[in-house]
Coordinates of C-alpha atoms and ligand atoms in Angstrom, one line a residue:
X1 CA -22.9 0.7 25.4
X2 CA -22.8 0.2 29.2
X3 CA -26.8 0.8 30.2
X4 CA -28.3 -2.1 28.2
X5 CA -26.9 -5.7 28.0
X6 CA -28.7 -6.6 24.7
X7 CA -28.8 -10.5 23.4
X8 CA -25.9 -10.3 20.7
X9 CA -23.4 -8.3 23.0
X10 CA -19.8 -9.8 23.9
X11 CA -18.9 -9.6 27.8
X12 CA -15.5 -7.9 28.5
X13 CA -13.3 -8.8 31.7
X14 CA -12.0 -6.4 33.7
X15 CA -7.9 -7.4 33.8
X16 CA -7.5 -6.0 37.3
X17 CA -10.3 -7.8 38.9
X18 CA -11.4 -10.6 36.7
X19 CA -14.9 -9.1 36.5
X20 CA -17.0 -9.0 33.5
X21 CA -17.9 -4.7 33.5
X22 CA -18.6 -4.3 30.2
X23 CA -20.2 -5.4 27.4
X24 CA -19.9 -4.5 23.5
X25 CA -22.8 -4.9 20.8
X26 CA -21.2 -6.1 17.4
X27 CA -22.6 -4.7 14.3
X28 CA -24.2 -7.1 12.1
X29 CA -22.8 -7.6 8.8
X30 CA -25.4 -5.5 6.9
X31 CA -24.6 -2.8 9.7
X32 CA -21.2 -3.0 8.5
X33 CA -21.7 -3.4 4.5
X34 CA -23.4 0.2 5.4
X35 CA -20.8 1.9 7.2
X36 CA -18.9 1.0 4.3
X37 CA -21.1 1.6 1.7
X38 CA -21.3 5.4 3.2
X39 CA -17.6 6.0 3.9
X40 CA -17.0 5.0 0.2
X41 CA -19.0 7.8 -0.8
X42 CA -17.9 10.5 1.2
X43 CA -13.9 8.9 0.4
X44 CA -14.2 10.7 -3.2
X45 CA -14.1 14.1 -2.1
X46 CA -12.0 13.3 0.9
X47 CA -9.4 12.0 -1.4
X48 CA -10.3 14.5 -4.4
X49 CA -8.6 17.5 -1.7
X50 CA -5.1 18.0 -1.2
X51 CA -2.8 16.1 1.1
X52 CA -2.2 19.3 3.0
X53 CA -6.3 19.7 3.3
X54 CA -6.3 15.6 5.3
X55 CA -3.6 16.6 6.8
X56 CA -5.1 20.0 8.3
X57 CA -8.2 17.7 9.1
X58 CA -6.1 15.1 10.8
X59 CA -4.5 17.7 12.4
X60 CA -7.9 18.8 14.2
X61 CA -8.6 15.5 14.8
X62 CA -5.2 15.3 16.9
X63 CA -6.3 18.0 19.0
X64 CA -9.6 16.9 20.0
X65 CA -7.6 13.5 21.2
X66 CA -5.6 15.9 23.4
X67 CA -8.9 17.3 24.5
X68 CA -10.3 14.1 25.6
X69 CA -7.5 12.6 27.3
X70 CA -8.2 12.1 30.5
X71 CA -11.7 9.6 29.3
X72 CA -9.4 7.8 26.7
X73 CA -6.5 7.2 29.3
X74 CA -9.0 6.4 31.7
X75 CA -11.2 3.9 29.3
X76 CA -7.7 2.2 28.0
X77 CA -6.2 2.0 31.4
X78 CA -8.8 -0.2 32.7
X79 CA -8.9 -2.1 29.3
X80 CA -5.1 -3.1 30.1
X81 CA -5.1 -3.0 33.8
X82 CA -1.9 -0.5 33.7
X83 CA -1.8 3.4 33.7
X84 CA 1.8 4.6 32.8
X85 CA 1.1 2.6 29.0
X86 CA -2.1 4.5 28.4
X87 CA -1.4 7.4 29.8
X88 CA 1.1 8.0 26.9
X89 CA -1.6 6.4 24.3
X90 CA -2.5 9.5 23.0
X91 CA 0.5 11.2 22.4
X92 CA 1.9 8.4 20.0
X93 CA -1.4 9.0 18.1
X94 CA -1.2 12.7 18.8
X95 CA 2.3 12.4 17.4
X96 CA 2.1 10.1 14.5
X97 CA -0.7 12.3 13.2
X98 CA 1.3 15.2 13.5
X99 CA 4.6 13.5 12.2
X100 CA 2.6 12.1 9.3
X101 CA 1.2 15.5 8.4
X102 CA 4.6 16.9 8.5
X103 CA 6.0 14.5 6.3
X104 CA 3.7 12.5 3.9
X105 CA 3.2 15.7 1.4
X106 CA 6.8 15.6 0.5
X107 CA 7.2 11.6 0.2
X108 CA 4.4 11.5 -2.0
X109 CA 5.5 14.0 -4.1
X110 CA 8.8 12.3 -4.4
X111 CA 6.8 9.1 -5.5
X112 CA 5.2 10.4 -8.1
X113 CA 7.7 9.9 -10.8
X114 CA 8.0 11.6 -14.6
X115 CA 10.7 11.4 -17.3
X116 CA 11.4 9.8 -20.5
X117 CA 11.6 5.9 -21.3
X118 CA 14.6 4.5 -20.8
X119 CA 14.1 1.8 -23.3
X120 CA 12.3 3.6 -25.7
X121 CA 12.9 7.1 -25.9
X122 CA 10.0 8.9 -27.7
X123 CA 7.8 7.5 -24.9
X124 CA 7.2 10.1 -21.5
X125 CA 5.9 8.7 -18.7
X126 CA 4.1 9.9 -15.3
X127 CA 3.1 8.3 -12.1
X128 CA -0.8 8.6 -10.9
X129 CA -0.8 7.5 -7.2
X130 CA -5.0 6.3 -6.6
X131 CA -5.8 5.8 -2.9
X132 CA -7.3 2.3 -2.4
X133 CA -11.0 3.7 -1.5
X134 CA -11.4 1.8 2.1
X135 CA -9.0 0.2 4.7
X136 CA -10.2 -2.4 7.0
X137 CA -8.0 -2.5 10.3
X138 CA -8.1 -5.5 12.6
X139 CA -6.2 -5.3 15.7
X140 CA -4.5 -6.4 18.7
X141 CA -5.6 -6.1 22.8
X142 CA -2.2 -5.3 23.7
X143 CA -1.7 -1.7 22.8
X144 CA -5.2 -1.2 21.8
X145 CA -5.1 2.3 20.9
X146 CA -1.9 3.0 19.7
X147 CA -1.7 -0.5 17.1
X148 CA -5.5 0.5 16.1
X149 CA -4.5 3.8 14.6
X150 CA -0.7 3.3 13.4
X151 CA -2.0 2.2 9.7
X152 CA -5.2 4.0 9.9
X153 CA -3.1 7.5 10.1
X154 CA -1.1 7.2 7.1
X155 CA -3.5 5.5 5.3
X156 CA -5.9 8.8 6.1
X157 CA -3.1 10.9 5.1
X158 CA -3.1 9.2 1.7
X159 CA -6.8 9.5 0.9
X160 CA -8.2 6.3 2.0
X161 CA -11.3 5.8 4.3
X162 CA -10.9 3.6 6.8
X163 CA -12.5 1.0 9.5
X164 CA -11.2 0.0 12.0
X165 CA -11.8 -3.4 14.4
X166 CA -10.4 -2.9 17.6
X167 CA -9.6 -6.5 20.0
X168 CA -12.9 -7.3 21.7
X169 CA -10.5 -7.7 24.6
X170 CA -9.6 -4.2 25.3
X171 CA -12.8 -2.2 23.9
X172 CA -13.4 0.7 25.9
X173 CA -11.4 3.2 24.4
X174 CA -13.6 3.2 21.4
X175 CA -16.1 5.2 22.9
X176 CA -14.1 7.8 23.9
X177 CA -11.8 8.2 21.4
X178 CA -15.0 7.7 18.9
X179 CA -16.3 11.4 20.5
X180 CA -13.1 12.7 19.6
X181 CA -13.6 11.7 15.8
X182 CA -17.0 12.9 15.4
X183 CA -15.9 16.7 16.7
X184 CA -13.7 16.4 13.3
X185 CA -16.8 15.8 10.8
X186 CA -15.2 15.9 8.1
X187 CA -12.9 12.9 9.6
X188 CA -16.0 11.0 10.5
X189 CA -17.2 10.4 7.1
X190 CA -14.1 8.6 6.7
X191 CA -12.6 7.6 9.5
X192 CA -14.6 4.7 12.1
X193 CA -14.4 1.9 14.5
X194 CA -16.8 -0.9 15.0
X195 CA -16.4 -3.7 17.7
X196 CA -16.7 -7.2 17.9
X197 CA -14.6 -10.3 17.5
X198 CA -13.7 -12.7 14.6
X199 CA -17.2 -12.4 13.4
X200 CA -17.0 -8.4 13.1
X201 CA -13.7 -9.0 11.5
X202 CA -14.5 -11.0 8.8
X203 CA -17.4 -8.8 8.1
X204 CA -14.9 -5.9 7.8
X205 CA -12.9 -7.8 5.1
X206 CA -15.8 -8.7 2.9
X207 CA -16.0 -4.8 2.9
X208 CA -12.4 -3.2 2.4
X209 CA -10.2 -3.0 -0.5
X210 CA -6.9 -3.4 1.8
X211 CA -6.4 -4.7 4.9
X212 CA -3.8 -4.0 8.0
X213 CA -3.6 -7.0 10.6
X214 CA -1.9 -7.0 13.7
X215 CA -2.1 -10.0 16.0
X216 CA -1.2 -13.7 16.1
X217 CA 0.1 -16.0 13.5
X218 CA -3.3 -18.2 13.5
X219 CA -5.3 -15.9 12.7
X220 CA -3.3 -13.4 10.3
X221 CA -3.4 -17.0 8.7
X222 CA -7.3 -17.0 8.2
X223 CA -7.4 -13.5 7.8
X224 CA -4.7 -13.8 4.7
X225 CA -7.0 -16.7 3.0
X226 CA -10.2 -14.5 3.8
X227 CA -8.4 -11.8 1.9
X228 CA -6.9 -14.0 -0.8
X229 CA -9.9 -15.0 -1.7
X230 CA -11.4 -11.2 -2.6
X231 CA -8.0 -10.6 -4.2
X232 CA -7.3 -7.6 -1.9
X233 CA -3.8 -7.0 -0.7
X234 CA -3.0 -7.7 3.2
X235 CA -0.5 -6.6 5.1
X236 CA 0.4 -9.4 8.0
X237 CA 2.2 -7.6 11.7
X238 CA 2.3 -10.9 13.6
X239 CA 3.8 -12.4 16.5
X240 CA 7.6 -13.0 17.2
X241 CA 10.2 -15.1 19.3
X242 CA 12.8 -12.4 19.0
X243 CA 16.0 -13.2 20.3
X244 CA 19.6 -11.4 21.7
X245 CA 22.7 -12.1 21.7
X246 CA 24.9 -11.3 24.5
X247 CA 28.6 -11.2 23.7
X248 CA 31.4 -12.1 26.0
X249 CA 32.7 -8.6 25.5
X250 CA 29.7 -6.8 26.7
X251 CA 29.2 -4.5 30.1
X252 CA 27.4 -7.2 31.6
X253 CA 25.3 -4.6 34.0
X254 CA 24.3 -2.6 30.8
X255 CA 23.9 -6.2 29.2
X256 CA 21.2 -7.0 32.2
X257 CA 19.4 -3.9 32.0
X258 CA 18.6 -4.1 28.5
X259 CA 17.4 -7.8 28.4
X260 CA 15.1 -7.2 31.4
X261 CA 13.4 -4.2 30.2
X262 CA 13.1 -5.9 26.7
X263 CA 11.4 -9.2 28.3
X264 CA 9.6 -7.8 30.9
X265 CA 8.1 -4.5 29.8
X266 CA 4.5 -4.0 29.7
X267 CA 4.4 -7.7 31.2
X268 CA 5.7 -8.9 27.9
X269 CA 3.2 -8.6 25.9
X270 CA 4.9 -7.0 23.2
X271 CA 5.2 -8.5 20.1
X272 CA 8.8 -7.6 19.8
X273 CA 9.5 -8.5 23.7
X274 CA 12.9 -10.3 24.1
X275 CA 11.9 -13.9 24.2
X276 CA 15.3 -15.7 24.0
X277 CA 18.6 -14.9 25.3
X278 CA 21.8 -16.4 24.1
X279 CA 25.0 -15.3 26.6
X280 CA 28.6 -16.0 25.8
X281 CA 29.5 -19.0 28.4
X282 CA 32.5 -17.0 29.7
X283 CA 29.9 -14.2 31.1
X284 CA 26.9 -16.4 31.2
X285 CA 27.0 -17.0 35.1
X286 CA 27.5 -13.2 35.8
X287 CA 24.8 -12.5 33.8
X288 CA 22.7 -14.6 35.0
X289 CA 23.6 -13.3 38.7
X290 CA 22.6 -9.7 37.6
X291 CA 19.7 -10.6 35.5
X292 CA 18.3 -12.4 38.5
X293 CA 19.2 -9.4 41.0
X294 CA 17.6 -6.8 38.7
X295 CA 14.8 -9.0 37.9
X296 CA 13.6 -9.4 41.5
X297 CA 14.1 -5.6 42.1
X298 CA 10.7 -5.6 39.7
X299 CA 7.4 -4.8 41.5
X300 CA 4.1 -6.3 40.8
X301 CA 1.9 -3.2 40.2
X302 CA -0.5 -4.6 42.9
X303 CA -2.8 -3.7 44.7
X304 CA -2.2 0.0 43.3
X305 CA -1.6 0.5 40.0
X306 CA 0.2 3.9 40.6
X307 CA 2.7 1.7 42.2
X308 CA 5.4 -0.9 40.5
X309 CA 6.4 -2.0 37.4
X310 CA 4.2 -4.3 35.8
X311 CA 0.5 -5.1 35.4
X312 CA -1.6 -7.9 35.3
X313 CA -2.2 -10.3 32.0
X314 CA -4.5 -8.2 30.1
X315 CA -6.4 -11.9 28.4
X316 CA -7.5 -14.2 30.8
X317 CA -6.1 -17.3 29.1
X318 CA -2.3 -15.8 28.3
X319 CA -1.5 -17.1 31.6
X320 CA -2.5 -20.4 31.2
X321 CA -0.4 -20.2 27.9
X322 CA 3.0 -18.9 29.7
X323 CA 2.1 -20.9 32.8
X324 CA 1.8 -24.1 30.5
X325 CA 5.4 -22.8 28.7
X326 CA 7.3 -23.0 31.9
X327 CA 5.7 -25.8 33.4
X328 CA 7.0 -28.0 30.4
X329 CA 10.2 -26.1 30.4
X330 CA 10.5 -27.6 33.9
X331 CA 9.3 -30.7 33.2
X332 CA 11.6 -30.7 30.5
X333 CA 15.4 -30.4 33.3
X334 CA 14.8 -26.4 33.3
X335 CA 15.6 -24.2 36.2
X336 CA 13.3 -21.0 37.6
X337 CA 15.7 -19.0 38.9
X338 CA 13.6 -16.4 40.2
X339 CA 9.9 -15.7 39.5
X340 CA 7.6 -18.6 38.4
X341 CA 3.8 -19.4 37.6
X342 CA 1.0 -16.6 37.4
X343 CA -0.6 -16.0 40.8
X344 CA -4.3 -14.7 41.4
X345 CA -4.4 -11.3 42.9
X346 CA -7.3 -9.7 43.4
X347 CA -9.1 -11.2 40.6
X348 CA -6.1 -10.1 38.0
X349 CA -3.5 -12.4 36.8
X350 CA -0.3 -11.5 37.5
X351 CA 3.7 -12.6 37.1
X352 CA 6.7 -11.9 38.1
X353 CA 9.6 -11.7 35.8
X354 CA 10.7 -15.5 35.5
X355 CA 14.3 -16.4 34.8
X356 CA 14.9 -19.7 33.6
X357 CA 18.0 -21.8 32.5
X358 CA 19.4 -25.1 31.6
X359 CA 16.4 -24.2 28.9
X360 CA 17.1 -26.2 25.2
X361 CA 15.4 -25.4 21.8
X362 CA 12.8 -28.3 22.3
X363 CA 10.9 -26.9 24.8
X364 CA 8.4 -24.9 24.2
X365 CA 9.1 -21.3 25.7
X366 CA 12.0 -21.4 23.1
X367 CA 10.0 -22.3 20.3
X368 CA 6.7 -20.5 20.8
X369 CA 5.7 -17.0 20.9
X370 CA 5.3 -16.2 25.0
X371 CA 3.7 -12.9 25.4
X372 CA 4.6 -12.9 29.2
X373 CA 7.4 -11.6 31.6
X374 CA 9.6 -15.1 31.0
X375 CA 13.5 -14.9 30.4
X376 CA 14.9 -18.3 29.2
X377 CA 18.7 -18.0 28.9
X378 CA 21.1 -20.5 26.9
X379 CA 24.9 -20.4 26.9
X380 CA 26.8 -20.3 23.9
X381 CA 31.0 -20.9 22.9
X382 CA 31.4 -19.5 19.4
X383 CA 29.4 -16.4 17.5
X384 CA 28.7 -18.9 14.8
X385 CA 26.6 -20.8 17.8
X386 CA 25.2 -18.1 18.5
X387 CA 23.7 -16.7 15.2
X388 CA 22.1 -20.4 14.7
X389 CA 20.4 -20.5 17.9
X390 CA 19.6 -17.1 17.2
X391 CA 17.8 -17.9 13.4
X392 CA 16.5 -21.1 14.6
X393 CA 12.9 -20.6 15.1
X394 CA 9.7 -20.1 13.0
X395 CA 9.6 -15.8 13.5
X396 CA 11.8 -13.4 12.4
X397 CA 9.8 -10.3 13.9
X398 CA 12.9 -8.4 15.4
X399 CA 16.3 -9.2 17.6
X400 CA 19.1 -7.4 19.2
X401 CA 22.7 -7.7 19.7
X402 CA 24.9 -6.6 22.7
X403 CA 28.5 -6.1 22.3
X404 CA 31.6 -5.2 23.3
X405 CA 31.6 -2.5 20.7
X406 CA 28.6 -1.3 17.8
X407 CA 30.9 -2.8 15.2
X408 CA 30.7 -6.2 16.7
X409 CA 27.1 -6.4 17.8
X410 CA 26.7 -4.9 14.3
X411 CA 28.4 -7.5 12.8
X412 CA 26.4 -10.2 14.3
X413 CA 22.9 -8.1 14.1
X414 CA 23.4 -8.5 10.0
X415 CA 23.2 -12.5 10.4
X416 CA 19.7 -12.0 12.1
X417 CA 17.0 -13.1 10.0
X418 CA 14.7 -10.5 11.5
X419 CA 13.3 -7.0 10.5
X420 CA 14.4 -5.1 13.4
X421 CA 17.3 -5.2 15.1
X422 CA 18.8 -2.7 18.2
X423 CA 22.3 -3.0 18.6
X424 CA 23.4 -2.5 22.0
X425 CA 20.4 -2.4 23.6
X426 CA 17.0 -4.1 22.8
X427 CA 13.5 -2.8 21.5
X428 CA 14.1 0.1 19.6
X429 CA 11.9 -0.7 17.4
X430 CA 8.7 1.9 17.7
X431 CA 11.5 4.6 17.7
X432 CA 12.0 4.3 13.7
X433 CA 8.1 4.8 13.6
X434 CA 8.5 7.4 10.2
X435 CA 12.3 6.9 9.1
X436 CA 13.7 3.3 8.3
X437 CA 11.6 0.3 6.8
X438 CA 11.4 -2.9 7.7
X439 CA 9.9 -5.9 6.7
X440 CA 9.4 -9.9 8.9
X441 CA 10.8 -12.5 8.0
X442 CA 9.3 -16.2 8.0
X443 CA 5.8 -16.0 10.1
X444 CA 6.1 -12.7 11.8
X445 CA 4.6 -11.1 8.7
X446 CA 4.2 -10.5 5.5
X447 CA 3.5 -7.5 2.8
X448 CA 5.7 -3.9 3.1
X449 CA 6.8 -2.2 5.5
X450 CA 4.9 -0.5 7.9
X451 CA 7.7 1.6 8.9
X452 CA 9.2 4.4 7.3
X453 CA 7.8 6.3 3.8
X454 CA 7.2 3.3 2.3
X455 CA 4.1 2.4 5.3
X456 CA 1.9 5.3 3.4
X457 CA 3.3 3.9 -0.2
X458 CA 1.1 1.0 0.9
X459 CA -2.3 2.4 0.6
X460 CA -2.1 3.8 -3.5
X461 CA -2.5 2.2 -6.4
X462 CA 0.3 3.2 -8.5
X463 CA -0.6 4.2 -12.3
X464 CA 1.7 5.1 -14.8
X465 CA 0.4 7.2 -18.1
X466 CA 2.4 6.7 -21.1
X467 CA 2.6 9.3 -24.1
X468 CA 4.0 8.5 -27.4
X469 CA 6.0 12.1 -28.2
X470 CA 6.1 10.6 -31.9
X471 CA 3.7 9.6 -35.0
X472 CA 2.0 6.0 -33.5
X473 CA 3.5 2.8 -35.1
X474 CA 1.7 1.9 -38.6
X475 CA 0.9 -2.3 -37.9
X476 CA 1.7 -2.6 -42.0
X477 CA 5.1 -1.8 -41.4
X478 CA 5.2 -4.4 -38.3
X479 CA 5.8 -7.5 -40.8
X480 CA 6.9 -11.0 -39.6
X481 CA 11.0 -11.5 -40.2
X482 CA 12.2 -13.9 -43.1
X483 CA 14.3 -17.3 -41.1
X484 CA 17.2 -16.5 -39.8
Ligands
NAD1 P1 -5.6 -12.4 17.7 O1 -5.0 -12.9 16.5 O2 -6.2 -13.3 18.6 O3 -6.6 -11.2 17.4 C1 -6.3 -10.1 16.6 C2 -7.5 -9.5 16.1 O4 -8.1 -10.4 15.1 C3 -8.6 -9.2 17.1 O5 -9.2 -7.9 16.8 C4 -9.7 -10.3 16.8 O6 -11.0 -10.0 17.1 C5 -9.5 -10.4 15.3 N1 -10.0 -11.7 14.7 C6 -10.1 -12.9 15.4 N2 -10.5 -13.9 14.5 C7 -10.7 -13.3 13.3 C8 -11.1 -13.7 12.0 N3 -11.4 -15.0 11.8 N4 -11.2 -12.8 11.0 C9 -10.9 -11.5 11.2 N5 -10.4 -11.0 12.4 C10 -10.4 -11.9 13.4 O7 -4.3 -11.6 18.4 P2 -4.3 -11.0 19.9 O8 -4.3 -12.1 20.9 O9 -5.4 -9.9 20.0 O10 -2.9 -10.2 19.9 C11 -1.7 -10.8 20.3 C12 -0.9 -11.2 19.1 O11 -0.7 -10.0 18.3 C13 0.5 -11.7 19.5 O12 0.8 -12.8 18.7 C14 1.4 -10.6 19.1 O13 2.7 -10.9 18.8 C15 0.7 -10.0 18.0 N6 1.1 -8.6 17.8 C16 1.9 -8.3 16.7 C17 2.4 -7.0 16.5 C18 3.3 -6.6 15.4 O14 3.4 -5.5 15.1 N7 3.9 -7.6 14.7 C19 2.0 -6.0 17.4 C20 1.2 -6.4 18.5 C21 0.8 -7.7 18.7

């Protein structure tokens, strides 16, 4: 992909040095109605075997990732601008593959129901689960390997083909982790990426008979209409302004902690990030003391990226976006109490965790998604306060609660309109990866849970045969009833 810079190819900037140093060659849409056309052949056998033959295959396919590590790390390390992140890429594939495989024989044998009608009793009854044949994935540049595969696996696991379309922003793992799919050749009649942009996306759609989206709210939006219109289901993982709640009986150190690795991790640009804080006013000063202590503690990983805490904006134009947030948050009677506006090292974009107060729910870095290192806080009096500042916004992606006790932050984490919510601490959300399910609320998603059994659920059609056990119903003896 590197040697030849051909017409149609999409430049990609390097995050650490603001270079373009690599380019990508879409498929045309033909290209991709022919991938297709060939993974939906070689899908019937794949999903005529048994679940424990994929899984065997996927197995494989987990250890050639852990063969080719060092290339993947290395190709997505450069696409985000961080190591510690990518360097622990391929285990959460290795793992989820693994986990899945463990798993996903038993929960679909538990889905595949059989008994006698309830309503009428002669009738028996048994479930048929049918793979949908291909899964289009479109996803996100912040954890480019790990959101590409997360549906793909399961999805795999349950007999599906499927495509995937990586961000164009952070492309370079494909080619690595491509080599690692075609040593499993069994896996790479089903199982491909292509890259590109919006263009390569929609392609993908016109293609699929599912699709998986993770990214922002704008275009999950045109990506949901593209999909409504070929009547194909869609499941929707979009952005979030997820808030916590700080209680008056909470350690206020521990309190601290949690807030500013759940705002600041990975720069922020984590869809469930903390985004909004809400403190009790009796602790609010003392936690903003701490928060502000801890926060400058953070280190720019610059100019080595062994070194520090946090990397650079991996997309060029999210600083001007989080930039623009605080500047109106300023303009607005906010304060920036430490941190500020992106600075240009190097060529990479990078920030230092920003805490701001005296923040209200007009301005903008309280109402829109950030994606960047930025802590508003807001003082509260009553809990009642604070669960309506809390549910006051347009996402409902995840939250957390920190409390005096589990049964308190509990309490309050039940009035959360939100999917997931950590109780005492904040982000726990990837930790439930195979067990609980959650679903978004208002525009941080949409369609089942991608979480727990019911995220490999998603990909069958579910059947149900019906067998009369008695003589069929003779249509003379159905006659219409005299007036009652
Ligand atoms: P984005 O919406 O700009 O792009 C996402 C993907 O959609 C990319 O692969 C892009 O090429 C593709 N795309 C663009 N236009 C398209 C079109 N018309 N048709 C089909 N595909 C198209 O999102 P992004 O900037 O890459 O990612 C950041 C966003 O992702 C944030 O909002 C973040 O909150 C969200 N996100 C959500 C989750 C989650 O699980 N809820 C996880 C990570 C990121």
């Amino acid at each position: 992909m590197t040697a030849e810079v051909r017409r149609n190819t999409l430049p990609v900037r390097n995050p650490r040095t603001g270079e373009i140093d690599y380019h990508i060659t879409p498929p045309t849409a033909d290209e991709v109605a022919a991938i297709t056309a060939r993974q939906r052949e070689a899908q019937k056998d794949w999903a005529a075997a048994p679940i424990e033959h994929r899984a065997a295959v996927l197995r494989k396919w987990a250890e050639e990732i852990d063969k080719n590590r060092k290339a993947i790390v290395k190709a997505e390390s450069t696409d985000t601008g961080r190591y510690r992140i990518p360097s622990e890429g391929p285990d959460g594939v290795i793992w989820s593959i693994r986990g899945w495989a463990d798993s996903a024989p038993e929960i679909v044998k538990k889905a595949m129901l059989e008994g006698t009608s309830s309503t009428v009793p002669h009738v028996r009854y048994r479930s048929q689960l049918k793979p949908y044949p291909l899964l289009g994935v479109i996803s996100p540049w912040n954890f480019p390997m790990m959101l590409s595969a997360i549906d793909a696996v399961p999805a795999l696991m349950a007999g599906s083909a499927a495509i995937i379309k990586p961000s164009e922003v952070t492309p370079r793992f494909v080619e690595p982790l491509m080599e690692t799919i075609q040593k499993v050749p069994e896996l790479a009649k089903v199982l491909t990426y292509v890259v590109g942009g919006g263009e390569t996306g929609q392609a993908v759609i016109d293609n699929v008979d599912i699709v998986c989206f993770t990214g922002s709210v704008a275009t999950g939006r045109k990506v949901a209409e593209a999909c409504a219109r070929r009547f194909i289901p869609v499941f929707l993982e979009l952005g979030g302004k997820d808030p916590v709640i700080v209680t008056e009986n909470a350690d206020v150190d521990r309190a601290a902690d949690a807030v500013l690795r759940g705002s600041v991790y990975a720069t922020g640009q984590i869809c469930y990030s903390i985004e909004r804080v809400y403190v009790q006013e009796k602790i609010h000063d003392a936690f903003v003391d701490k928060l502000v202590k801890k926060a400058e503690q953070i280190e720019l990983n610059y100019p080595d990226i062994h070194n520090g805490h946090i990397g650079p904006f991996i997309f060029a134009k999210q600083a001007g976006i989080v930039d623009e947030q605080i500047d109106d948050a300023v303009k607005h009677g906010a304060q920036v109490r430490t941190g500020g506006k992106s600075q240009n090292l190097g060529g990479g974009l990078y920030m230092r965790p920003t805490v701001l107060t005296g923040v209200t729910h007009d301005m903008k870095v309280m109402r829109d998604e950030t994606f960047g290192p930025v802590i508003p806080v807001i003082k509260y009096q009553t809990k009642d306060d604070a669960v309506k500042l809390a549910n006051d916004t347009e996402f409902g992606l995840s939250g957390a609660v920190i409390a005096g006790s589990e049964e308190e932050a509990l309490e309050l984490g039940q009035q959360i309109d939100a999917g997931g919510i950590s109780l005492q601490d904040t982000t726990l959300t990837i930790s439930i990866l195979r067990d609980a399910e959650k679903t978004s609320f208002n525009l941080s998603g949409m369609g089942g849970s991608r979480m727990g059994p019911a995220s490999i659920l998603r990909f069958f059609r579910k059947k149900a045969l019906m067998t009369n056990t008695k003589p069929p119903s003779d249509m003379r003896n159905i006659r219409e009833l005299p007036a009652a």
